[in-house]
Coordinates of C-alpha atoms and ligand atoms in Angstrom, one line a residue:
X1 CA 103.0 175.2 51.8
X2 CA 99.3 175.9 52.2
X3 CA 97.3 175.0 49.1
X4 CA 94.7 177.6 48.2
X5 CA 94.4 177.0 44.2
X6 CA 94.9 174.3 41.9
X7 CA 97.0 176.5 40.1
X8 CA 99.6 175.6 42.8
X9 CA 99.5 172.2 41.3
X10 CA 101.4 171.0 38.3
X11 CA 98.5 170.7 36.0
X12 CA 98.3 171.9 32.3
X13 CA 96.4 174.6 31.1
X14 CA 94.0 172.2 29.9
X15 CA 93.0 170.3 33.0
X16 CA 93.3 173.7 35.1
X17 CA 90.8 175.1 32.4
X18 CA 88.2 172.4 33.0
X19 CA 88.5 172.6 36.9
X20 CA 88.1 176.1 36.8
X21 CA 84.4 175.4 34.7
X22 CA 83.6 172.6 37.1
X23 CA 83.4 175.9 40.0
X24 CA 86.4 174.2 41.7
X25 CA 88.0 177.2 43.3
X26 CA 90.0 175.9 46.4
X27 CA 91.3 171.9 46.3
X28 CA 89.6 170.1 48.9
X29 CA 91.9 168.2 51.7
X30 CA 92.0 164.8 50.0
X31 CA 93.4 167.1 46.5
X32 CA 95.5 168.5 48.6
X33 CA 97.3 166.1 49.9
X34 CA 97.2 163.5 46.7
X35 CA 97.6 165.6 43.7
X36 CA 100.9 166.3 44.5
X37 CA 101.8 162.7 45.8
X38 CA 100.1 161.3 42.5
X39 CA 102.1 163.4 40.0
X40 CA 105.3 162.5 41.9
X41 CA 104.6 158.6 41.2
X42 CA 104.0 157.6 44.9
X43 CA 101.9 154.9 45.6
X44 CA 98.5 156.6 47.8
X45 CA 96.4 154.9 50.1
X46 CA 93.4 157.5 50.6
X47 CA 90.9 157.1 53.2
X48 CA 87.8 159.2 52.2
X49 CA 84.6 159.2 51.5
X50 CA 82.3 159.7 48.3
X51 CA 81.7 163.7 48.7
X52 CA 85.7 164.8 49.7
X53 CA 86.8 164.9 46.0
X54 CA 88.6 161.6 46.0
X55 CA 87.8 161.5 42.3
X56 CA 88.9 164.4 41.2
X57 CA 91.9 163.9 43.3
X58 CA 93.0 160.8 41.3
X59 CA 91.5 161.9 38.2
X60 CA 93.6 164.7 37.7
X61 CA 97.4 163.7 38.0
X62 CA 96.2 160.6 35.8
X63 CA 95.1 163.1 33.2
X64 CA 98.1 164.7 33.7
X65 CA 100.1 162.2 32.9
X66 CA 98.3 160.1 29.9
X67 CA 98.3 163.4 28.5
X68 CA 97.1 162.7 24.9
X69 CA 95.7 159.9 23.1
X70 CA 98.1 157.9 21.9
X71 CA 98.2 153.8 20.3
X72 CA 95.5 151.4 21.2
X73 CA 96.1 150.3 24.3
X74 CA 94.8 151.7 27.5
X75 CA 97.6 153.5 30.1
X76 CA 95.0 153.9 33.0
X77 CA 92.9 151.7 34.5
X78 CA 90.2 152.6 37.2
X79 CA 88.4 150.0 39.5
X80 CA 85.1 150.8 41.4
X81 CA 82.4 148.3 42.4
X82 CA 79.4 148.8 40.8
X83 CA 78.1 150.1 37.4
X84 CA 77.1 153.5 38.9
X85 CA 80.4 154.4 40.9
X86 CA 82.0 153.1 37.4
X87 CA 79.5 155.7 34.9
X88 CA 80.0 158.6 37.5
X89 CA 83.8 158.3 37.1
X90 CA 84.3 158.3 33.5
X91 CA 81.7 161.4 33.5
X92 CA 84.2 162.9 35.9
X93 CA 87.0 162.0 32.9
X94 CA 84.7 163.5 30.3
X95 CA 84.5 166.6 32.7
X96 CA 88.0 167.1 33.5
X97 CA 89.4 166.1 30.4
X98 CA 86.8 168.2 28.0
X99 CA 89.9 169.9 27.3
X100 CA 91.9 166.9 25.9
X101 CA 91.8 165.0 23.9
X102 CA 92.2 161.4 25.7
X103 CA 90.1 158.9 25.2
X104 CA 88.3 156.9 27.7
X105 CA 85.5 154.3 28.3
X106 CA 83.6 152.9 31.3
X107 CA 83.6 149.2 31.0
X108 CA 80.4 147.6 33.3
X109 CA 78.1 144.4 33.2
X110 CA 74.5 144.7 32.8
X111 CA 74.5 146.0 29.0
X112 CA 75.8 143.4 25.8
X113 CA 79.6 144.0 25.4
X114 CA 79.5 145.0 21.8
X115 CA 79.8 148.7 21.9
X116 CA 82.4 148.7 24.5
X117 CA 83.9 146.2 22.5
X118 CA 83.8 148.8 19.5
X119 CA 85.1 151.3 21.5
X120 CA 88.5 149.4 22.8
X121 CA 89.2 148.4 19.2
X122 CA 89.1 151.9 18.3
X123 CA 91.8 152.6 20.9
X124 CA 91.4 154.0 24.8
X125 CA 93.9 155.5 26.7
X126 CA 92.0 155.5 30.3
X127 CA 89.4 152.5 31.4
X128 CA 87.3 152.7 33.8
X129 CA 85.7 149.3 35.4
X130 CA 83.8 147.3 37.4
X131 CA 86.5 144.1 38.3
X132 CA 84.3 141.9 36.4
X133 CA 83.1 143.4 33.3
X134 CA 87.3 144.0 33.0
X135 CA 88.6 140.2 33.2
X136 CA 85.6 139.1 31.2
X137 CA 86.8 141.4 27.9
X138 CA 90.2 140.5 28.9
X139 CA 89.8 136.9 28.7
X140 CA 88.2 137.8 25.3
X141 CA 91.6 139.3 24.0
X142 CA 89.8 142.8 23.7
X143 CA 91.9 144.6 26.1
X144 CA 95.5 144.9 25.9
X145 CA 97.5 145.5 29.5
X146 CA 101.0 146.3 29.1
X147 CA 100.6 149.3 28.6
X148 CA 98.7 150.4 31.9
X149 CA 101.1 152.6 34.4
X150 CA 98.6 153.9 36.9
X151 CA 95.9 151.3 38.7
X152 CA 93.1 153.0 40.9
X153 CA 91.5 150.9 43.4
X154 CA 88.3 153.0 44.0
X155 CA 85.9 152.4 47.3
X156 CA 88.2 149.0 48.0
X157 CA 86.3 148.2 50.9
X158 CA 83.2 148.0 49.0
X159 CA 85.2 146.1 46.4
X160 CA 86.2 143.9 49.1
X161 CA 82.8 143.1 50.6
X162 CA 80.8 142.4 47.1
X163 CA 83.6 139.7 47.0
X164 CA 85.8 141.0 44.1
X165 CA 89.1 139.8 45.5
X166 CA 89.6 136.9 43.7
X167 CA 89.0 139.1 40.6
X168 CA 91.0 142.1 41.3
X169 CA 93.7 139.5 42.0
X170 CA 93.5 138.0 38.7
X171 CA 94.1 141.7 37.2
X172 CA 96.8 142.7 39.5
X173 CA 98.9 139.3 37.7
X174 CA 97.9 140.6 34.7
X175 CA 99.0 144.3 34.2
X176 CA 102.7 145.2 34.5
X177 CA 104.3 145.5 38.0
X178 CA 106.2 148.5 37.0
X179 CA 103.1 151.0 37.5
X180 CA 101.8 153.6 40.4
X181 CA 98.8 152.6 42.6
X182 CA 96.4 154.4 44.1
X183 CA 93.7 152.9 46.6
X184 CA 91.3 154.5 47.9
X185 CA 88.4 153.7 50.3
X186 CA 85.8 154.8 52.9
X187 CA 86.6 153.0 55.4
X188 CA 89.9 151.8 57.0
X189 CA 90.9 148.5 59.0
X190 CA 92.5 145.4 58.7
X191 CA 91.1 143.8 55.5
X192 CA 91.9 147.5 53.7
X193 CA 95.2 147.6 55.3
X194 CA 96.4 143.9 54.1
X195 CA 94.7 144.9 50.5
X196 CA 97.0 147.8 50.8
X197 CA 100.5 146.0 51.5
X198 CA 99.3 143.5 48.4
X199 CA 98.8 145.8 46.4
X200 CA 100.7 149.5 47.1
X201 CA 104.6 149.7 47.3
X202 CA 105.8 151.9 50.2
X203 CA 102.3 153.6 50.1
X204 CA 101.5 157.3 51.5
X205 CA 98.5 157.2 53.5
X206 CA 96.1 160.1 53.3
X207 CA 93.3 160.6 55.4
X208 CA 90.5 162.9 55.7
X209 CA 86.9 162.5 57.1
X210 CA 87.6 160.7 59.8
X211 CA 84.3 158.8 60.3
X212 CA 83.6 160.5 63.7
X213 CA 83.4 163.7 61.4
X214 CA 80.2 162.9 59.3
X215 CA 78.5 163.8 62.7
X216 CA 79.5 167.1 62.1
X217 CA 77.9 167.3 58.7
X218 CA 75.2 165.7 59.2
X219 CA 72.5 165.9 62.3
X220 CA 71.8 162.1 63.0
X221 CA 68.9 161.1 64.9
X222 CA 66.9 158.0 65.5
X223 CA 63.1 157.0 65.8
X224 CA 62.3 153.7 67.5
X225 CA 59.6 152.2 65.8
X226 CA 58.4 149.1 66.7
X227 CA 57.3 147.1 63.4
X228 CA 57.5 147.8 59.7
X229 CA 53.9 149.7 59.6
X230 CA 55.0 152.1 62.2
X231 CA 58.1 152.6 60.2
X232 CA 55.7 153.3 57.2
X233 CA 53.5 155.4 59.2
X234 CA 56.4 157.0 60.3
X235 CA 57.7 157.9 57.0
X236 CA 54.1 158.9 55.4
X237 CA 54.7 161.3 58.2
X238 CA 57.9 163.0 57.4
X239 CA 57.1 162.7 53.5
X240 CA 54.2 165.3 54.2
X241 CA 56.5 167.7 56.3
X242 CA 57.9 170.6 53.5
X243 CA 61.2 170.6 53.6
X244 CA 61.7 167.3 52.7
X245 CA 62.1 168.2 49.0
X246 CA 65.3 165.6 47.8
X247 CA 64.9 162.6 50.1
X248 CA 67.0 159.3 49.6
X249 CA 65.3 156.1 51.4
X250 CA 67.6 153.5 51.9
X251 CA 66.4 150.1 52.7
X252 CA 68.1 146.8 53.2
X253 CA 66.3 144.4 50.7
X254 CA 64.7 145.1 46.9
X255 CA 61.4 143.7 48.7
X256 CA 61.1 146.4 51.2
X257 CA 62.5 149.2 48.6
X258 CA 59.3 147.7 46.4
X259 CA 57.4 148.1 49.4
X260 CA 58.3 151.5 50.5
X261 CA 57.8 153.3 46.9
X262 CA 54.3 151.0 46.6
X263 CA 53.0 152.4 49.6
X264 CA 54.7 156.4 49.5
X265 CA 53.6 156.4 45.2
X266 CA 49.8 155.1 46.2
X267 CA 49.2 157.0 48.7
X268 CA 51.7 160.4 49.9
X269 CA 54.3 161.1 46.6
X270 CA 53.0 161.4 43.0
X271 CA 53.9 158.9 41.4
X272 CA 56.0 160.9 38.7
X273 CA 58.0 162.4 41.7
X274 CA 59.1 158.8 43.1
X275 CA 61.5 156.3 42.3
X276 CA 62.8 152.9 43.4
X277 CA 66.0 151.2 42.1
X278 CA 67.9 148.0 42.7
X279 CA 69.9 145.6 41.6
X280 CA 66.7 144.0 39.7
X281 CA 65.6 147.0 38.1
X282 CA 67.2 147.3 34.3
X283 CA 70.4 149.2 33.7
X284 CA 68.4 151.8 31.9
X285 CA 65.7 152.0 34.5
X286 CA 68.4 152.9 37.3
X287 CA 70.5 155.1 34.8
X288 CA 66.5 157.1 34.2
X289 CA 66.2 157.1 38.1
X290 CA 69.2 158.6 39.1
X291 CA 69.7 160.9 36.1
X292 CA 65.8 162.4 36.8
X293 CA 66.9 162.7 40.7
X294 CA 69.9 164.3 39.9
X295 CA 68.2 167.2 37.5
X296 CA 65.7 167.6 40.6
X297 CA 62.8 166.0 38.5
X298 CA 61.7 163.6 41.5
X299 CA 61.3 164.2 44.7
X300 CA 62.3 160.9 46.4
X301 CA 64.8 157.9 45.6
X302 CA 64.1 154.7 47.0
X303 CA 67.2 152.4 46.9
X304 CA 69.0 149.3 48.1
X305 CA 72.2 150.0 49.1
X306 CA 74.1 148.4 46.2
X307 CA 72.0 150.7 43.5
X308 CA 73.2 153.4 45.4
X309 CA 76.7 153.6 45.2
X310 CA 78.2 156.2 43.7
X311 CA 75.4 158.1 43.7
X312 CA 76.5 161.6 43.7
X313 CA 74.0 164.3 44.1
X314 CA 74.5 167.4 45.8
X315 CA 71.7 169.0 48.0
X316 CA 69.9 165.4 49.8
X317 CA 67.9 167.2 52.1
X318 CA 67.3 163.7 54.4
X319 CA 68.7 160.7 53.9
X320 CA 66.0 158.5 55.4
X321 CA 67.6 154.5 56.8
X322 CA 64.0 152.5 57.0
X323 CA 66.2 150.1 58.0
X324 CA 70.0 149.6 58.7
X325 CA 72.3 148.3 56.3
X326 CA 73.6 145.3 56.4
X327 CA 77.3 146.1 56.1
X328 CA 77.7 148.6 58.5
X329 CA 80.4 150.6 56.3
X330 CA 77.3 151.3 54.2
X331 CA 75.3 153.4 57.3
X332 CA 78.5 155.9 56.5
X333 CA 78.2 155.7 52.6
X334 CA 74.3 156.7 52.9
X335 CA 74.3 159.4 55.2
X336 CA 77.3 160.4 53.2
X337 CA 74.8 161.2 50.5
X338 CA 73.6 164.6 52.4
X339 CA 75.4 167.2 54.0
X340 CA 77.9 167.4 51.2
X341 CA 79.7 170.6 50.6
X342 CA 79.4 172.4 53.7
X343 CA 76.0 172.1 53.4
X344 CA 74.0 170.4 56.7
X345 CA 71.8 167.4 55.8
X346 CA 69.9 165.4 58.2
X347 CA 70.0 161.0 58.3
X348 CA 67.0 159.6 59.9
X349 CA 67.0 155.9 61.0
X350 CA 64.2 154.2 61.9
X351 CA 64.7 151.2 64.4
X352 CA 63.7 148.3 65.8
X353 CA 64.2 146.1 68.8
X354 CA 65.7 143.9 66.6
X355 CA 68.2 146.6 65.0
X356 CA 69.3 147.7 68.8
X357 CA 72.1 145.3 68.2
X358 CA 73.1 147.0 65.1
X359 CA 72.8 150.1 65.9
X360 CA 75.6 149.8 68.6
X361 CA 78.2 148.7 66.2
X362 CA 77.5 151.1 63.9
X363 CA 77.7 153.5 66.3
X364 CA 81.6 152.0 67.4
X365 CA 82.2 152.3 64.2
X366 CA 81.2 156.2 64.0
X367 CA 82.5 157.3 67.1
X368 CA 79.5 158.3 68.0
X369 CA 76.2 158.0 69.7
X370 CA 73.1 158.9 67.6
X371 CA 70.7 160.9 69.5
X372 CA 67.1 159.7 69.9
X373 CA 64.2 161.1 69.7
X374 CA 60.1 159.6 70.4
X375 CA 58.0 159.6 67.9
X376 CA 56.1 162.7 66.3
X377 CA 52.7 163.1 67.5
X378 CA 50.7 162.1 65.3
X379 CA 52.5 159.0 63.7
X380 CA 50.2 155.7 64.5
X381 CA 52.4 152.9 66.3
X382 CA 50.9 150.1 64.8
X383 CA 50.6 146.7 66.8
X384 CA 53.4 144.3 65.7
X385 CA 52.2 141.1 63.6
X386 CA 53.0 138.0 65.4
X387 CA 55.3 136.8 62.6
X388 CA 56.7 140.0 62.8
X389 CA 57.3 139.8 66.3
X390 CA 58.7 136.1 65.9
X391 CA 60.6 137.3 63.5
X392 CA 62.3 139.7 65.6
X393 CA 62.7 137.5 68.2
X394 CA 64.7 135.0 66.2
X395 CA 66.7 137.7 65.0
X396 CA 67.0 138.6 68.9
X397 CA 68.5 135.4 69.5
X398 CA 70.5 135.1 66.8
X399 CA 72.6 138.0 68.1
X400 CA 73.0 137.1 71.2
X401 CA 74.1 133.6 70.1
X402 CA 77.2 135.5 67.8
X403 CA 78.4 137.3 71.3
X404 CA 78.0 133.9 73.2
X405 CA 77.8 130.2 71.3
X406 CA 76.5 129.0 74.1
X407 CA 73.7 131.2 74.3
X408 CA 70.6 128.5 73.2
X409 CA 68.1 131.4 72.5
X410 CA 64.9 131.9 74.5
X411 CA 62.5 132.0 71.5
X412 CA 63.6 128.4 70.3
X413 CA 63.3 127.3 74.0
X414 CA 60.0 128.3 74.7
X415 CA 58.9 127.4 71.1
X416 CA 60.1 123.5 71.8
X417 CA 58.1 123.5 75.0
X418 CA 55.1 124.8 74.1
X419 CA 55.0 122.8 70.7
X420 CA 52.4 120.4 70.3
X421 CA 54.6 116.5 69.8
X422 CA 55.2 115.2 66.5
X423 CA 57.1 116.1 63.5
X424 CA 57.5 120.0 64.1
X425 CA 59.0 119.3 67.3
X426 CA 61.5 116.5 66.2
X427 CA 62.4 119.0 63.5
X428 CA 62.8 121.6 65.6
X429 CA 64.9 119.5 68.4
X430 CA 66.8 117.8 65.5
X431 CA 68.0 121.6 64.5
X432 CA 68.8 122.4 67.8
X433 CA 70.8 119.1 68.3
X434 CA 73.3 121.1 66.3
X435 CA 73.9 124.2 69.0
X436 CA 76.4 122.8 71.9
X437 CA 74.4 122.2 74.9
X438 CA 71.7 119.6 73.4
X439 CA 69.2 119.6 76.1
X440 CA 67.3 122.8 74.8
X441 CA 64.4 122.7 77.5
X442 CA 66.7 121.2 80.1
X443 CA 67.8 122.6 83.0
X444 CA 71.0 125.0 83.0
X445 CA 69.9 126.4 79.6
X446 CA 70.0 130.4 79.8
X447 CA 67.1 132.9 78.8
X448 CA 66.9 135.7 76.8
X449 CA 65.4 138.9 77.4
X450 CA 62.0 138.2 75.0
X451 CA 59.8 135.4 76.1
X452 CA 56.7 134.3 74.9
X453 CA 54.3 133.6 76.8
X454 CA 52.8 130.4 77.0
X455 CA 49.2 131.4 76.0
X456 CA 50.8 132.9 72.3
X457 CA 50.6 136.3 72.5
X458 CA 53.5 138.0 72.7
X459 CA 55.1 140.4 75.6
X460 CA 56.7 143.5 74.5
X461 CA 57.6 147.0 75.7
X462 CA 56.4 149.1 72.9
X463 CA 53.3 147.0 71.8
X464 CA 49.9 147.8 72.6
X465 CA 46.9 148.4 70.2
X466 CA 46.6 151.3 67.8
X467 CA 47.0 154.3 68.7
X468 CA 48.3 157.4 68.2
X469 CA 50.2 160.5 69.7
X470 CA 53.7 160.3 70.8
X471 CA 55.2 157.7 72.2
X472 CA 57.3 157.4 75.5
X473 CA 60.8 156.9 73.9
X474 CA 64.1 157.8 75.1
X475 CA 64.5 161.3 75.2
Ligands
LIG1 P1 83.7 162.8 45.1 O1 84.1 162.7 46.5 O2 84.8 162.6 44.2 O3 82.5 161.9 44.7 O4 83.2 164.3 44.7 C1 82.1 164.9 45.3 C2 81.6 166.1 44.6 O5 82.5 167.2 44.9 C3 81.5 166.0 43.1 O6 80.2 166.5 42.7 C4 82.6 166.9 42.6 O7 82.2 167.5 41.4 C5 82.7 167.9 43.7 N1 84.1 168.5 43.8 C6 85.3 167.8 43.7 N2 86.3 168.6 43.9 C7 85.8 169.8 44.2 C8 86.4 171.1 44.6 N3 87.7 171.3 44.7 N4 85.5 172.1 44.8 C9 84.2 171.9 44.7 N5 83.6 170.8 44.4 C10 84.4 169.7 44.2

């Protein structure tokens, strides 16, 4: 049977009521297929992404069921990785349950534990938590478990790759067997799929957003830019074109997030109109940040990619990768942020030599190949910093090393034999000694595809001094 209206579901007046003042019309294809699964006690594994409805989807049927508040003791409990994901659930359970009367609390580090403490003693019916925060009040004899019948693992794989396990282990021995699961997660594979036989029992598997899809959604395209200041230049670029009105910049480390809103607040954004968060920016700070980009008071986020999950805002106009993420799930979650809810959104990357690598398995992961385009004319390629060059070609080598251990690396060869003799060269032979073929400048060790040259400077393709005008990329 085709389902057009949540009506179609087994929901009470109450919970239809509430959907129906969220705007919710039709149920999306992940409500579809789990809110009747849910209510008839099967255990789900959903494979979607932040934007298909997955909470709602899972939300519902356990409102359904908890029904009313009731005792002390919680009867739901909801996992999710971060503080964020965590605070944008349970305002999804104050949403869809305005209507009830259950009572429910988001339980997340960061903040003192007092108040939630408070709260549990008063008595909660549905938790919502980060794995930590959870086994911490636990241990405390704050939470009582018994009483839980529905567990939601929420974005799993994220859970997984923050290194929760061990956690989430602990709480699985702690609640009672007898109780429906639900998993859900963005991404699906191995790791998700043993998580899934540990912890569902005779699971349905729901799918829908196959990654390949996002390209749909969302128009992908990459710049090549050779060093960080042509990324920068690159982005004081796009900042100025107008329809880049609700702009996410994702970068890969809280230095470069400081970096990026330092430069765009001096010089291209007002500084009222920008924000940056990460994990070392206070709970209240990031709560501030993504509340005031949410209401449309500021123009442009900056974030790391922990700060940003579970950010949900409709309408990003461009997600913007200065860099690539270092889990490359996460290149999903980000551009995941626009083109939500039919609407198109565009996900810039910007790359280096060094992200090539990257790049490709993102793009296996995807399904896709992410068009390229040069330059704009008129964005300055700055000449690349030696360091930064070195840099790069570590990194360089360092790739090539993870396809093939044998690989010794061309920069650490031509380093050793251009080094003046003494300490710096013992060191660096003495760190090579390590790597399998021990005779670093001897013969039968392979080259790489950067070399220096003996003189210092360094040869690249994309180099050259200042100047500006477009490019010769790939077109
Ligand atoms: P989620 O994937 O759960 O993060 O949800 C993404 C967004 O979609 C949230 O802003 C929800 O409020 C919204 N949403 C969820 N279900 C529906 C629906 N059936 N119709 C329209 N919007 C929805």
């Amino acid at each position: 049977m085709e389902i057009t209206s949540f009506e179609q579901f087994e929901l009470n007046r109450q919970l239809l009521n509430a959907v129906a003042e969220l705007g919710y019309t039709v149920p999306t294809p992940i409500q579809q297929k789990t809110i009747p699964l849910s209510l008839g006690n099967h255990d789900v594994l959903g494979i979607a992404q932040t934007g298909t409805g997955k909470t709602a989807a899972y939300l519902l049927p356990i409102l359904m069921k908890v029904k009313y508040a009731q005792g002390k003791n919680p009867r739901a409990l909801i996992l999710a990785p971060t503080r964020e994901l965590v605070m944008q659930i349970n305002q999804a359970v104050s949403e869809l349950g305005k209507y009830t009367d259950l009572r429910h609390l988001a339980l997340y580090g960061g903040l003192g534990p007092k108040t939630q403490i408070e709260t549990l003693r008063n008595g909660v019916d549905i938790i919502v938590a980060t794995p930590g925060r959870f086994m911490d009040l636990y241990r405390s004899g704050e939470i009582v478990t018994k009483e839980i019948r529905t567990m939601v693992l929420d974005e799993a794989d994220k859970m997984m790759d923050m290194g929760f396990m061990p956690q989430i282990r602990s709480i699985l021995e702690i609640i009672p067997t007898k109780r429906q699961n639900l998993l859900f997660s963005a991404t699906f594979g191995g790791r998700v799929e043993r998580l899934s036989s540990e912890f569902l029992e005779a699971p349905i598997k729901v799918e829908v957003t196959p990654q390949a899809s996002t390209a749909d959604m969302v128009s992908q395209v990459i710049y090549e830019a050779p060093n960080f200041r042509t990324k920068i230049n690159m982005l004081d670029y796009l900042m100025r074109q107008e329809d880049f009105q609700r702009v996410i910049i994702f970068a890969r480390t809280k230095g470069t997030a400081d970096n990026i809103y330092k430069f765009l607040s001096r010089k291209v954004i007002e500084p009222e109109k920008i924000r940056v968060i990460h994990a070392n920016k206070g709970q209240n700070t990031r709560i501030n940040a993504m509340d005031a980009f949410k209401e449309g008071n500021i123009q442009v986020l900056v974030s790391t990619d922990v700060a940003a999950r579970g950010i949900d805002v409709a309408e990003v106009s461009h997600v913007i990768n200065f860099d690539l993420p270092l889990i490359y799930e996460d290149y999903v979650h980000r551009i995941g942020r626009t083109g939500r809810a039919n609407r198109t959104g565009e996900a810039i990357t910007f790359l280096t030599k060094a992200e090539e690598y990257h790049v490709q398995k993102i793009e296996r992961i995807i399904k896709a190949t992410i068009p390229r385009q040069p330059l704009p004319a008129g964005v300055v390629v700055a000449e690349t910093p030696f360091e930064e060059e070195q840099a790069m070609l570590r990194e360089i080598d360092e790739q090539r090393r993870k396809e093939d251990p044998t690989f010794l690396g061309a920069f650490h060869e031509k380093k050793i034999t251009n080094m003046a003799p003494g300490r710096e060269r013992d060191k660096a032979q003495a760190k090579l000694s390590g790597a399998k073929k021990p005779s670093p400048s001897g013969p039968g060790t392979r080259s790489g595809s950067f070399s220096r040259k003996s003189g210092g400077s360094v040869s690249t393709k994309s180099g050259g001094g200042k100047r500006s005008g477009s490019r010769g990329g790939r077109r």
